[in-house]
Coordinates of C-alpha atoms in Angstrom, one line a residue:
X192 CA 0.0 0.0 0.0
X193 CA 1.4 3.4 -1.0
X194 CA 2.1 6.2 1.6
X195 CA -0.6 8.3 -0.1
X196 CA -3.3 5.7 0.5
X197 CA -2.1 5.0 4.1
X198 CA -2.2 8.7 5.0
X199 CA -5.8 9.0 3.7
X200 CA -6.8 6.0 5.9
X201 CA -5.2 7.5 9.0
X202 CA -7.0 10.8 8.4
X203 CA -10.3 9.1 8.0
X204 CA -9.9 7.1 11.2
X205 CA -8.9 10.3 13.1
X206 CA -12.0 12.0 11.7
X207 CA -14.3 9.1 12.7
X208 CA -13.0 8.8 16.3
X209 CA -13.3 12.6 16.7
X210 CA -17.0 12.6 15.9
X211 CA -19.4 13.2 18.9
X212 CA -21.2 10.3 20.5
X213 CA -24.2 9.0 18.7
X214 CA -27.3 11.1 19.5
X215 CA -25.3 13.8 21.2
X216 CA -26.5 17.3 20.1
X217 CA -24.0 19.6 18.3
X218 CA -22.9 22.7 20.2
X219 CA -24.6 25.9 19.1
X220 CA -23.0 29.2 18.3
X221 CA -22.4 31.3 21.4
X222 CA -23.3 34.6 19.7
X223 CA -27.0 34.3 19.5
X224 CA -27.9 37.6 21.2
X225 CA -29.6 39.1 18.1
X226 CA -31.8 36.0 17.6
X227 CA -32.9 35.9 21.3
X228 CA -33.7 39.6 21.1
X229 CA -35.9 39.2 18.0
X230 CA -37.8 36.3 19.5
X231 CA -38.3 38.3 22.7
X232 CA -39.5 41.3 20.7
X233 CA -42.0 39.1 18.8
X234 CA -43.4 37.8 22.1
X235 CA -44.1 41.3 23.2
X236 CA -46.4 41.9 20.2
X237 CA -48.5 38.7 20.5
X238 CA -51.5 40.4 22.0
X239 CA -50.8 44.0 20.9
X240 CA -50.3 43.4 17.1
X241 CA -50.3 39.7 16.0
X242 CA -49.4 40.6 12.4
X243 CA -46.2 42.4 13.6
X244 CA -45.4 39.4 15.8
X245 CA -45.7 37.1 12.8
X246 CA -43.3 39.2 10.8
X247 CA -40.8 39.3 13.6
X248 CA -41.1 35.5 14.2
X249 CA -40.4 34.8 10.5
X250 CA -37.3 37.1 10.8
X251 CA -36.1 35.1 13.9
X252 CA -36.8 31.8 12.1
X253 CA -34.7 32.9 9.1
X254 CA -31.8 34.0 11.4
X255 CA -32.0 30.7 13.4
X256 CA -31.9 28.5 10.3
X257 CA -28.9 30.4 8.9
X258 CA -27.1 30.2 12.3
X259 CA -28.0 26.6 12.9
X260 CA -29.3 27.2 16.4
X261 CA -31.7 24.4 17.1
X262 CA -33.3 25.7 20.3
X263 CA -34.0 29.2 18.8
X264 CA -35.3 27.6 15.6
X265 CA -37.8 25.5 17.6
X266 CA -38.7 28.6 19.7
X267 CA -39.3 30.7 16.5
X268 CA -41.6 27.9 15.2
X269 CA -43.5 27.8 18.5
X270 CA -43.8 31.6 18.6
X271 CA -45.3 31.5 15.0
X272 CA -47.7 28.8 16.2
X273 CA -48.8 31.1 19.1
X274 CA -49.2 34.2 16.9
X275 CA -51.3 32.3 14.3
X276 CA -53.4 30.8 17.1
X277 CA -54.1 34.3 18.4
X278 CA -55.2 35.3 14.9
X279 CA -57.4 32.2 14.7
X280 CA -55.4 30.6 11.9
X281 CA -55.3 27.1 13.5
X282 CA -54.0 25.2 10.5
X283 CA -50.8 27.3 10.2
X284 CA -50.5 27.2 14.0
X285 CA -50.6 23.4 14.0
X286 CA -48.0 23.2 11.2
X287 CA -45.5 25.3 13.1
X288 CA -46.2 23.4 16.3
X289 CA -45.4 20.1 14.5
X290 CA -42.2 21.7 13.0
X291 CA -41.1 22.7 16.5
X292 CA -41.8 19.2 17.9
X293 CA -39.8 17.6 15.1
X294 CA -36.7 19.8 16.0
X295 CA -37.1 19.3 19.8
X296 CA -37.2 15.5 19.4
X297 CA -33.5 15.5 18.6
X298 CA -32.3 17.9 21.3
X299 CA -32.6 18.1 25.1
X300 CA -35.0 21.1 25.4
X301 CA -37.8 20.4 27.9
X302 CA -39.1 24.0 28.0
X303 CA -39.5 24.0 24.2
X304 CA -41.2 20.5 24.3
X305 CA -43.7 21.7 27.0
X306 CA -44.4 24.8 25.0
X307 CA -45.0 22.9 21.8
X308 CA -47.3 20.3 23.4
X309 CA -49.2 23.1 25.1
X310 CA -49.5 24.9 21.8
X311 CA -51.0 21.8 20.1
X312 CA -53.5 21.7 23.0
X313 CA -54.5 25.3 22.2
X314 CA -55.1 24.4 18.6
X315 CA -57.4 21.5 19.6
X316 CA -59.1 24.0 22.0
X317 CA -59.7 26.4 19.1
X318 CA -61.3 23.4 17.2
X319 CA -63.6 22.7 20.1
X320 CA -61.8 19.3 20.7
X321 CA -61.7 19.9 24.4
X322 CA -60.9 16.4 25.6
X323 CA -58.0 16.1 23.2
X324 CA -56.8 19.6 24.3
X325 CA -56.9 18.6 28.0
X326 CA -54.7 15.5 27.3
X327 CA -52.1 17.8 25.6
X328 CA -52.2 20.3 28.4
X329 CA -51.7 17.6 31.0
X330 CA -48.7 16.2 29.1
X331 CA -47.2 19.7 29.1
X332 CA -48.0 20.1 32.9
X333 CA -46.1 16.9 33.7
X334 CA -43.0 18.1 31.8
X335 CA -43.1 21.4 33.6
X336 CA -43.6 19.8 37.0
X337 CA -40.5 17.7 36.4
X338 CA -38.6 20.8 35.3
X339 CA -40.0 22.7 38.4
X340 CA -41.1 25.5 36.1
X341 CA -44.0 27.1 38.1
X342 CA -44.5 29.8 35.5
X343 CA -45.3 27.4 32.7
X344 CA -47.3 25.2 35.2
X345 CA -49.6 28.2 35.7
X346 CA -50.2 28.3 31.9
X347 CA -51.1 24.6 31.8
X348 CA -53.5 24.9 34.8
X349 CA -55.1 27.9 33.1
X350 CA -55.7 26.0 29.8
X351 CA -57.0 22.9 31.5
X352 CA -59.5 25.1 33.4
X353 CA -60.5 26.8 30.2
X354 CA -61.4 23.5 28.6
X355 CA -63.3 22.2 31.6
X356 CA -65.3 25.5 31.6
X357 CA -66.4 24.8 28.0
X358 CA -67.3 21.3 29.0
X359 CA -69.5 22.8 31.8
X360 CA -67.3 21.1 34.5
X361 CA -67.5 24.2 36.7
X362 CA -66.0 22.7 39.9
X363 CA -62.9 21.4 38.2
X364 CA -62.6 24.6 36.1
X365 CA -62.7 26.8 39.2
X366 CA -60.1 24.7 40.9
X367 CA -57.6 24.8 38.0
X368 CA -58.2 28.4 37.2
X369 CA -57.7 29.3 40.8
X370 CA -54.4 27.4 40.8
X371 CA -53.4 29.3 37.7
X372 CA -54.2 32.6 39.3
X373 CA -52.3 31.7 42.5
X374 CA -49.2 30.7 40.5
X375 CA -49.4 33.7 38.2
X376 CA -49.4 36.1 41.2
X377 CA -46.6 34.2 42.8
X378 CA -44.5 34.5 39.7
X379 CA -45.6 38.1 39.1
X380 CA -47.0 37.2 35.7
X381 CA -49.3 40.2 35.1
X382 CA -50.6 38.9 31.8
X383 CA -51.6 35.5 33.0
X384 CA -53.1 37.1 36.2
X385 CA -55.3 39.3 34.1
X386 CA -56.3 36.4 31.9
X387 CA -57.1 34.2 34.9
X388 CA -59.3 36.9 36.4
X389 CA -61.2 37.3 33.1
X390 CA -61.8 33.5 32.7
X391 CA -62.9 33.1 36.4
X392 CA -65.3 36.0 35.7
X393 CA -66.5 34.1 32.6
X394 CA -67.0 30.9 34.6
X395 CA -69.1 32.8 37.1
X396 CA -71.2 34.3 34.3
X397 CA -71.8 30.9 32.8
X398 CA -72.7 29.6 36.3
X399 CA -75.1 32.6 36.6
X400 CA -73.1 34.1 39.5
X401 CA -73.5 37.6 38.0
X402 CA -72.4 39.7 40.9
X403 CA -69.3 37.6 41.4
X404 CA -68.6 37.7 37.7
X405 CA -68.6 41.5 37.8
X406 CA -66.1 41.5 40.6
X407 CA -63.6 39.4 38.6
X408 CA -64.2 41.4 35.3
X409 CA -63.5 44.6 37.2
X410 CA -60.4 43.1 38.8
X411 CA -59.1 42.3 35.3
X412 CA -60.0 45.8 34.0
X413 CA -58.4 47.7 36.8
X414 CA -55.4 45.3 37.4
X415 CA -52.6 47.9 37.8
X416 CA -49.5 45.6 37.2
X417 CA -50.4 44.7 33.6
X418 CA -52.9 45.8 30.9
X419 CA -53.5 44.2 27.6
X420 CA -56.0 45.4 24.9
X421 CA -57.1 41.8 24.1
X422 CA -57.9 41.0 27.7
X423 CA -59.5 44.4 28.2
X424 CA -61.7 43.8 25.2
X425 CA -62.7 40.4 26.7
X426 CA -63.3 42.0 30.2
X427 CA -65.5 44.8 28.7
X428 CA -67.6 42.3 26.7
X429 CA -67.9 39.9 29.7
X430 CA -69.0 42.8 31.9
X431 CA -71.4 44.0 29.2
X432 CA -73.1 40.5 28.9
X433 CA -73.3 40.3 32.7
X434 CA -74.9 43.8 33.0
X435 CA -77.3 42.9 30.2
X436 CA -78.5 39.9 32.3
X437 CA -79.0 42.2 35.2
X438 CA -81.1 44.5 32.9
X439 CA -78.6 47.4 33.3
X440 CA -78.8 48.1 29.6
X441 CA -77.1 51.5 29.4
X442 CA -74.1 50.3 31.4
X443 CA -74.0 47.1 29.3
X444 CA -74.0 49.2 26.1
X445 CA -71.1 51.4 27.3
X446 CA -69.0 48.4 28.1
X447 CA -69.9 46.6 24.9
X448 CA -68.8 49.7 22.9
X449 CA -65.5 49.7 24.6
X450 CA -65.0 46.0 23.8
X451 CA -66.0 46.5 20.2
X452 CA -63.6 49.4 19.7
X453 CA -60.6 47.4 21.1
X454 CA -61.6 44.2 19.2
X455 CA -61.7 46.2 15.9
X456 CA -58.4 47.8 16.8
X457 CA -56.8 44.3 17.3
X458 CA -58.7 42.8 14.3
X459 CA -59.6 39.7 16.3
X460 CA -62.8 38.3 14.7
X461 CA -64.0 36.2 17.6
X462 CA -64.0 39.2 20.0
X463 CA -65.5 41.5 17.3
X464 CA -68.4 39.0 16.8
X465 CA -68.9 38.7 20.6
X466 CA -69.0 42.5 21.2
X467 CA -71.2 43.1 18.2
X468 CA -73.7 40.5 19.4
X469 CA -73.9 42.1 22.8
X470 CA -74.3 45.6 21.3
X471 CA -77.2 44.3 19.1
X472 CA -79.0 42.9 22.2
X473 CA -78.4 46.1 24.2
X474 CA -79.6 48.5 21.5
X475 CA -82.7 46.3 21.0
X476 CA -83.4 46.3 24.7
X477 CA -83.2 50.1 24.7
X478 CA -85.6 50.4 21.7
X479 CA -83.0 51.5 19.2
X480 CA -83.8 48.7 16.7
X481 CA -81.9 50.3 13.8
X482 CA -78.6 50.2 15.6
X483 CA -79.5 46.8 17.0
X484 CA -80.0 45.5 13.5
X485 CA -76.8 47.1 12.3
X486 CA -74.7 45.4 15.0
X487 CA -76.6 42.1 14.5
X488 CA -75.6 42.2 10.9
X489 CA -72.0 42.8 11.8
X490 CA -72.1 39.9 14.3
X491 CA -73.7 37.7 11.6
X492 CA -71.0 38.7 9.1
X493 CA -68.1 37.8 11.5
X494 CA -69.9 34.6 12.7
X495 CA -70.2 33.4 9.1
X496 CA -66.5 34.3 8.5
X497 CA -65.5 32.3 11.6
X498 CA -67.7 29.4 10.6
X499 CA -66.1 29.4 7.1
X500 CA -62.6 29.5 8.7
X501 CA -63.6 26.7 11.0
X502 CA -64.7 24.6 8.0
X503 CA -61.5 25.4 6.2
X504 CA -59.5 24.5 9.3
X505 CA -61.3 21.2 9.7
X506 CA -60.6 20.3 6.0
X507 CA -57.0 21.4 6.5
X508 CA -56.8 19.3 9.6
X509 CA -58.0 16.2 7.8
X510 CA -55.3 16.9 5.1
X511 CA -52.8 17.4 7.9
X512 CA -53.7 14.1 9.6
X513 CA -53.2 12.3 6.3
X514 CA -49.8 14.0 5.9
X515 CA -48.9 13.1 9.5
X516 CA -49.8 9.5 8.9
X517 CA -47.4 9.5 5.9
X518 CA -44.8 11.2 8.0
X519 CA -45.2 8.7 10.8
X520 CA -44.4 5.9 8.3
X521 CA -41.4 7.9 7.0
X522 CA -40.2 8.5 10.6
X523 CA -40.4 4.8 11.3
X524 CA -38.4 4.1 8.2
X525 CA -35.9 6.9 9.2
X526 CA -35.6 5.4 12.6
X527 CA -34.7 2.0 11.2
X528 CA -32.2 3.6 8.9
X529 CA -30.7 5.4 11.9
X530 CA -30.1 2.1 13.6
X531 CA -28.5 0.7 10.5
X532 CA -26.3 3.7 10.2
X533 CA -25.3 3.4 13.9
X534 CA -24.3 -0.2 13.4
X535 CA -22.4 0.7 10.3
X536 CA -20.6 3.5 12.1
X537 CA -19.3 1.0 14.7
X538 CA -18.2 -1.2 11.9
X539 CA -16.3 1.7 10.3
X540 CA -14.5 2.5 13.6
X541 CA -13.4 -1.1 14.2
X542 CA -12.8 -2.4 10.6
X543 CA -10.0 -1.1 8.5
X544 CA -11.3 -3.1 5.5
X545 CA -14.3 -0.7 5.1
X546 CA -11.9 2.2 5.4
X547 CA -9.9 1.0 2.4
X548 CA -13.1 0.6 0.4
X549 CA -14.0 4.1 1.4
X550 CA -10.6 5.4 0.3
X551 CA -11.1 3.7 -3.1
X552 CA -14.4 5.4 -3.4
X553 CA -12.9 8.7 -2.5
X554 CA -10.2 8.2 -5.2
X555 CA -12.9 7.5 -7.7
X556 CA -14.9 10.5 -6.6
X557 CA -11.8 12.6 -6.9
X558 CA -11.3 11.4 -10.4
X559 CA -14.9 12.1 -11.3
X560 CA -14.7 15.6 -9.7
X561 CA -11.6 16.3 -11.8
X562 CA -13.5 15.3 -15.0
X563 CA -16.5 17.4 -14.0
X564 CA -14.2 20.4 -13.4
X565 CA -12.8 20.0 -16.9
X566 CA -16.2 19.8 -18.4
X567 CA -17.5 22.7 -16.3
X568 CA -14.5 24.8 -17.5
X569 CA -15.3 24.0 -21.1
X570 CA -18.9 24.9 -20.5
X571 CA -18.0 28.1 -18.8
X572 CA -15.8 29.1 -21.7
X573 CA -18.5 28.3 -24.2
X574 CA -21.0 30.3 -22.1
X575 CA -18.7 33.2 -22.0
X576 CA -18.2 33.1 -25.8
X577 CA -22.0 33.0 -26.2
X578 CA -22.4 35.9 -23.9
X579 CA -19.8 37.9 -25.8
X580 CA -21.5 37.2 -29.1
X581 CA -24.9 38.1 -27.6
X582 CA -23.5 41.4 -26.3
X583 CA -22.0 42.1 -29.7
X584 CA -25.3 41.4 -31.5
X585 CA -27.1 43.7 -29.0
X586 CA -24.6 46.4 -29.7
X587 CA -25.0 46.1 -33.4
X588 CA -28.8 46.2 -33.1
X589 CA -28.6 49.3 -31.0
X590 CA -26.3 51.0 -33.5
X591 CA -28.7 50.1 -36.3
X592 CA -31.6 51.5 -34.4
X593 CA -29.8 54.7 -33.7
X594 CA -28.8 55.1 -37.4
X595 CA -32.4 54.4 -38.6
X596 CA -34.0 56.7 -36.1
X597 CA -31.6 59.6 -36.9
X598 CA -31.9 59.3 -40.6
X599 CA -35.6 58.9 -40.5
X600 CA -36.1 61.8 -38.1
X601 CA -33.6 64.3 -39.7
X602 CA -34.5 63.7 -43.4
X603 CA -38.3 64.0 -43.0
X604 CA -38.5 67.8 -42.9
X605 CA -36.0 68.6 -45.7
X606 CA -37.7 66.2 -48.1
X607 CA -41.1 67.6 -47.1
X608 CA -39.8 71.0 -48.2
X609 CA -38.5 69.6 -51.5
X610 CA -41.8 67.8 -52.2
X611 CA -43.8 71.0 -51.5
X612 CA -41.6 73.0 -53.9
X613 CA -42.1 70.3 -56.6
X614 CA -45.9 70.4 -56.1
X615 CA -45.9 74.2 -56.6
X616 CA -43.9 73.9 -59.8
X617 CA -46.2 71.1 -61.1
X618 CA -49.3 73.1 -60.4
X619 CA -48.5 75.6 -63.2
X620 CA -50.0 78.6 -61.3
X621 CA -46.8 80.4 -60.6
X622 CA -45.4 83.5 -62.4
X623 CA -42.0 83.3 -64.0
X624 CA -40.4 85.3 -61.3
X625 CA -41.9 83.0 -58.6
X626 CA -40.7 80.0 -60.5
X627 CA -37.2 81.4 -60.7
X628 CA -37.2 82.1 -57.0
X629 CA -38.5 78.6 -56.2
X630 CA -35.9 77.0 -58.6
X631 CA -33.2 78.9 -56.8
X632 CA -34.5 77.8 -53.4
X633 CA -35.1 74.3 -54.7
X634 CA -31.5 74.1 -55.9
X635 CA -30.2 75.2 -52.5
X636 CA -32.4 72.7 -50.7
X637 CA -31.3 69.8 -52.8
X638 CA -27.7 70.7 -52.2
X639 CA -28.3 71.0 -48.4
X640 CA -30.2 67.7 -48.3
X641 CA -27.4 66.0 -50.2
X642 CA -24.9 67.4 -47.8
X643 CA -27.1 66.3 -44.8
X644 CA -27.3 62.8 -46.3
X645 CA -23.6 62.6 -46.7
X646 CA -23.1 63.8 -43.1
X647 CA -25.6 61.2 -41.8
X648 CA -24.0 58.4 -43.7
X649 CA -20.5 59.3 -42.5
X650 CA -21.9 59.4 -38.9
X651 CA -23.6 56.0 -39.5
X652 CA -20.5 54.4 -40.8
X653 CA -18.5 55.6 -37.8
X654 CA -21.1 54.1 -35.5
X655 CA -21.0 50.8 -37.2
X656 CA -17.2 50.7 -37.3
X657 CA -17.1 51.7 -33.6
X658 CA -14.9 54.8 -34.3
X659 CA -15.9 57.9 -32.3
X660 CA -16.7 61.0 -34.4
X661 CA -13.7 63.4 -33.8
X662 CA -14.3 66.8 -32.4
X663 CA -13.1 69.8 -34.5
X664 CA -13.7 73.4 -35.1
X665 CA -17.4 74.1 -35.9
X666 CA -18.9 77.5 -36.9
X667 CA -22.3 77.7 -35.3
X668 CA -23.4 80.7 -37.4
X669 CA -22.7 78.9 -40.7
X670 CA -24.3 75.7 -39.5
X671 CA -27.4 77.6 -38.4
X672 CA -27.7 79.4 -41.7
X673 CA -27.5 76.0 -43.5
X674 CA -30.3 74.6 -41.4
X675 CA -32.4 77.8 -41.9
X676 CA -32.0 77.3 -45.6
X677 CA -33.4 73.8 -45.3
X678 CA -36.4 74.9 -43.3
X679 CA -37.3 78.3 -44.9
X680 CA -39.9 76.6 -47.1
X681 CA -41.5 74.9 -44.1
X682 CA -41.4 78.1 -42.1
X683 CA -42.8 80.0 -45.1
X684 CA -45.8 77.7 -45.2
X685 CA -46.7 78.8 -41.7
X686 CA -45.6 82.5 -42.4
X687 CA -43.1 82.3 -39.6
X688 CA -40.1 84.6 -39.2
X689 CA -36.6 82.9 -38.9
X690 CA -34.3 85.4 -37.2
X691 CA -30.6 84.8 -36.7
X692 CA -28.8 87.4 -34.5
X693 CA -25.1 87.2 -35.3
X694 CA -22.7 89.1 -37.5
X695 CA -19.5 87.1 -36.8
X696 CA -18.2 83.6 -36.6
X697 CA -19.1 81.7 -33.4
X698 CA -16.7 78.8 -33.1
X699 CA -17.0 75.8 -30.8
X700 CA -15.2 72.4 -30.5
X701 CA -17.5 69.5 -31.3
X702 CA -18.3 66.8 -33.9
X703 CA -19.7 68.7 -36.9
X704 CA -22.3 66.0 -37.7
X705 CA -23.5 65.9 -34.1
X706 CA -23.9 69.7 -34.0
X707 CA -25.9 69.7 -37.3
X708 CA -28.2 67.0 -36.0
X709 CA -28.6 68.8 -32.6
X710 CA -29.5 72.2 -34.1
X711 CA -31.6 70.7 -36.9
X712 CA -33.8 68.8 -34.4
X713 CA -34.3 71.8 -32.1
X714 CA -35.1 74.2 -35.0
X715 CA -37.4 71.7 -36.6
X716 CA -39.3 71.3 -33.4
X717 CA -39.5 75.1 -32.9
X718 CA -41.1 75.4 -36.4
X719 CA -43.4 72.5 -35.7
X720 CA -44.7 73.8 -32.4
X721 CA -44.9 77.5 -33.3
X722 CA -48.2 78.7 -34.8
X723 CA -48.6 80.7 -38.0
X724 CA -46.9 84.1 -38.1
X725 CA -44.7 83.1 -35.1
X726 CA -41.0 83.9 -34.5
X727 CA -38.1 81.5 -34.3
X728 CA -34.9 83.3 -33.2
X729 CA -31.3 82.1 -32.8
X730 CA -28.8 84.1 -30.7
X731 CA -25.6 83.4 -28.7
X732 CA -24.0 84.0 -25.3
X733 CA -20.5 83.5 -24.1
X734 CA -19.1 82.2 -20.8
X735 CA -15.6 81.4 -19.6
X736 CA -15.9 77.6 -20.2
X737 CA -18.8 77.4 -22.6
X738 CA -20.3 79.1 -25.7
X739 CA -24.1 78.9 -25.8
X740 CA -26.6 79.0 -28.7
X741 CA -30.1 80.0 -27.8
X742 CA -33.0 78.8 -30.0
X743 CA -36.2 80.7 -28.9
X744 CA -39.7 80.4 -30.3
X745 CA -43.2 81.9 -29.6
X746 CA -44.8 78.5 -29.8
X747 CA -47.2 76.5 -27.6
X748 CA -44.7 76.0 -24.7
X749 CA -44.6 73.0 -22.3
X750 CA -45.9 72.1 -18.9
X751 CA -43.7 71.3 -15.9
X752 CA -44.6 67.6 -16.3
X753 CA -43.5 67.7 -20.0
X754 CA -40.2 69.3 -19.1
X755 CA -39.5 66.6 -16.6
X756 CA -40.1 63.9 -19.2
X757 CA -38.2 65.8 -22.0
X758 CA -35.0 63.8 -22.1
X759 CA -36.2 60.8 -20.1
X760 CA -38.7 59.2 -22.5
X761 CA -39.3 58.5 -26.2
X762 CA -42.1 57.5 -28.6
X763 CA -45.8 58.2 -27.7
X764 CA -44.9 59.1 -24.2
X765 CA -43.2 62.4 -25.3
X766 CA -44.1 62.8 -29.0
X767 CA -47.1 65.0 -30.0
X768 CA -48.3 66.7 -33.2
X769 CA -47.3 70.2 -34.1
X770 CA -49.6 73.2 -34.6
X771 CA -50.4 72.1 -38.1
X772 CA -50.8 68.4 -37.1
X773 CA -47.1 67.7 -38.1
X774 CA -46.2 64.1 -36.9
X775 CA -43.2 63.3 -34.7
X776 CA -41.4 60.2 -33.5
X777 CA -40.3 61.3 -30.0
X778 CA -36.7 60.2 -30.8
X779 CA -35.1 63.6 -31.6
X780 CA -34.8 64.9 -28.1
X781 CA -33.1 61.7 -26.8
X782 CA -30.6 62.0 -29.7
X783 CA -30.0 65.6 -28.9
X784 CA -29.2 64.8 -25.2
X785 CA -26.9 61.9 -26.2
X786 CA -24.9 63.9 -28.8
X787 CA -24.6 66.9 -26.3
X788 CA -23.3 64.6 -23.6
X789 CA -20.8 62.9 -26.1
X790 CA -19.4 66.4 -26.9
X791 CA -19.0 67.4 -23.3
X792 CA -21.8 70.0 -23.4
X793 CA -25.1 70.5 -21.6
X794 CA -28.6 71.7 -22.4
X795 CA -31.1 73.9 -20.5
X796 CA -34.8 74.2 -21.5
X797 CA -37.1 77.1 -20.4
X798 CA -40.7 77.1 -21.3
X799 CA -44.1 78.6 -20.5
X800 CA -47.4 77.2 -21.7
X801 CA -48.8 79.5 -24.4
X802 CA -45.7 81.8 -24.5
X803 CA -43.0 79.6 -26.1
X804 CA -39.8 77.8 -25.3
X805 CA -36.1 78.5 -25.2
X806 CA -33.5 75.7 -25.8
X807 CA -29.9 76.7 -24.6
X808 CA -27.2 74.4 -25.8
X809 CA -23.7 74.9 -24.3
X810 CA -20.6 73.8 -26.3
X811 CA -16.9 73.9 -25.5
X812 CA -15.4 77.0 -27.1
X813 CA -12.9 76.6 -29.8
X814 CA -9.3 77.7 -28.9
X815 CA -6.7 78.1 -31.7
X816 CA -3.8 75.6 -31.2
X817 CA -0.5 77.3 -30.1
X818 CA 2.3 76.9 -32.6
X819 CA 5.8 75.8 -31.7
X820 CA 8.7 78.0 -32.9
X821 CA 11.8 76.5 -34.6
X822 CA 13.6 76.5 -31.3
X823 CA 10.9 74.3 -29.7
X824 CA 9.5 77.2 -27.7
X825 CA 5.9 78.3 -27.9
X826 CA 5.5 81.3 -30.2

C-alpha cells in the first residue's frame, strides 16, 4: 500500500474517532444575542399586534436557520404557532407546532417541548376538541412539574380550566383556574393574572353568579400591574353581557362599545363578533332597533366568516392528519435507517477493510470531480463566448436602431420642403419670377439635403465601425444658416419669421455631424410647435468655459410635467403633433441629449405654456492651437 493511501486511511480514522457520541447534540454558536432579542420582541407583540409578531417570528426563524441554532429555531416555530393561534389561523398554528416538535425530538430542550405540546392543545381547543386539548395540556403540565417551572405550570392549569369550563365542568374549572391565578401572582406574571381573572369571571357568568362575575371582570380591567388590549376587550364584553343579564342596559351598552372598539383595533374576529352580538342585544333592549339590527348584521358577518374559517380549518386538519400518517411511516423508516447507520458506524470505527473501500471510493470520486471540473471549465468558456456574441449582437442592433432613427427623423422635414416645392412647380399657377425664386431655393435645398445625407452616412459608418466622431472646429453661425435654408420653405408655409442674431463667426469644439443633428432637431421642433406668423430666433451668449446657442420660439410651450419627461422618454410618451398636425417620432430629443453629452456639453430648457420655449445648448469654445517655434518654444 502506498504512503498516499495510508495517509488517507489515517486521516479518516482520526475524523471518525473525533465525531461526537451517537445522538449527542452539536454545540450551538455562542453569539445568539440578536436572535434571542428578535424572539423576545415578537413575544411582546402577541396580544398588541399579532401581524407584527408574525413578521418578527419569520425574521427570527430565518436567522435561526442560517445560524443553525436548534433551540431558537424551535422557539421561533413555537412563537409563530402562538401568533397564528391568536389570529385564529389554527392550521398554520398546527403546522408550526409540529415543526417545533420535530426539532425538539433530537435535542434536550424540555421547555420547548412543553411549550409545543401546550400549543398543540391550544389548537385543539380552538377546534372545540376539548378532551384532546386537556390531554395535551396535562402532558405539558407533567413536563413542567419535572422541570419545576412554576411559571409554565400556571399556563397549563389555566388552559385545563378553560377546557373544563367549556365542558360545563365548573367545579374542576374553578379549581384549575384558581391554581393558575395563584401561581401567576406568585411569579408576578401580570398577563396571566389578568387572563385568569377574566376567565374566572366568565365561569361565574356561565354559572349565573353575575355579581361575582362583575367582581372578577372589574379586577381584570383595573389590574394595575399589567394591561392588555385583548384582555381588556374580553373583560369589557364579559362585563357587558353580565350587566345585560342584570337588565342594566345603558351600562351594558357602554362596556360593549369599549369592547367592540378594542376588538376592531386588534382585528380579532371572535372578539368582534362577541362584542357586536352584545351591542345588538343592548340596542334592541333600549328600543334602538336600527342600531340593534346594524350590529346584529356585523355579528352575523363575522360569525359566518368564523364558521367558514372553521370549516377550512377542519378540512386542512384532515389533510394534515393524512400527511402526519405518511410522516409517521417515514419517521419509522428513518428510525430503522438510523439504527442501521449506527451499526455501520461501529463497523467503520473497528474495521480497516471498510476504510480501504471508502478510500477507493474517494479516489474514484476525486477522479470524477476532476473530470467534471474540466467539463465545467469547457462549458463556462462556451457560455462566456455565447455571452460575448450576444452582447456584440445587441450592440450592433442598438447602433442600427440609432442610425435608422436619426436618418428617419432628420430627413423628413427637408424632403417635405422639396416635395412642397415640386408640387408648386407642377401646379403651373406660378409666375415666371416666382418659378425662378422657387428653382433657386429648390437648388439650394437639394444641395443641403445632399450634404445632410452625406453627413448622416458618415456618422452612421462611424457608429457601425465603432470609431468615435472626432471633435473639431465648428462654426455655429454657418451651421445655423445651412439649417435655416433647409427649413425656410416649411417656415414660409406657416408664415413664420426665422431670425438669426449674429454678424461674426461663433466657433466651438464638437463633432460637426452631431452639431448639425442637434440644431436641426431643435429648429425643426421650434417650427413644428410655433403657430402661424410666429417667430423662431437664434442668438448666442458666451461664458468662460462654454459658448451657448439660444433657440427661442413663440410656440405653444410645455408644462412642468412635460419638461421633466423631455430627455427621459421617447415614442408616444413624449411625442405630439405640431400646430399644423405635423407628426413626430419622439426620438429627436433623446438623440440631442446623447450627442450633447458625447461632446461634453449641456442643455437647458425654459418654457411657459402659451408663451413659447427657449433651448440653450452649451458647447466647449474653440481655442486656436498654439504653434511651436523653430527652437521648440511656444511662439
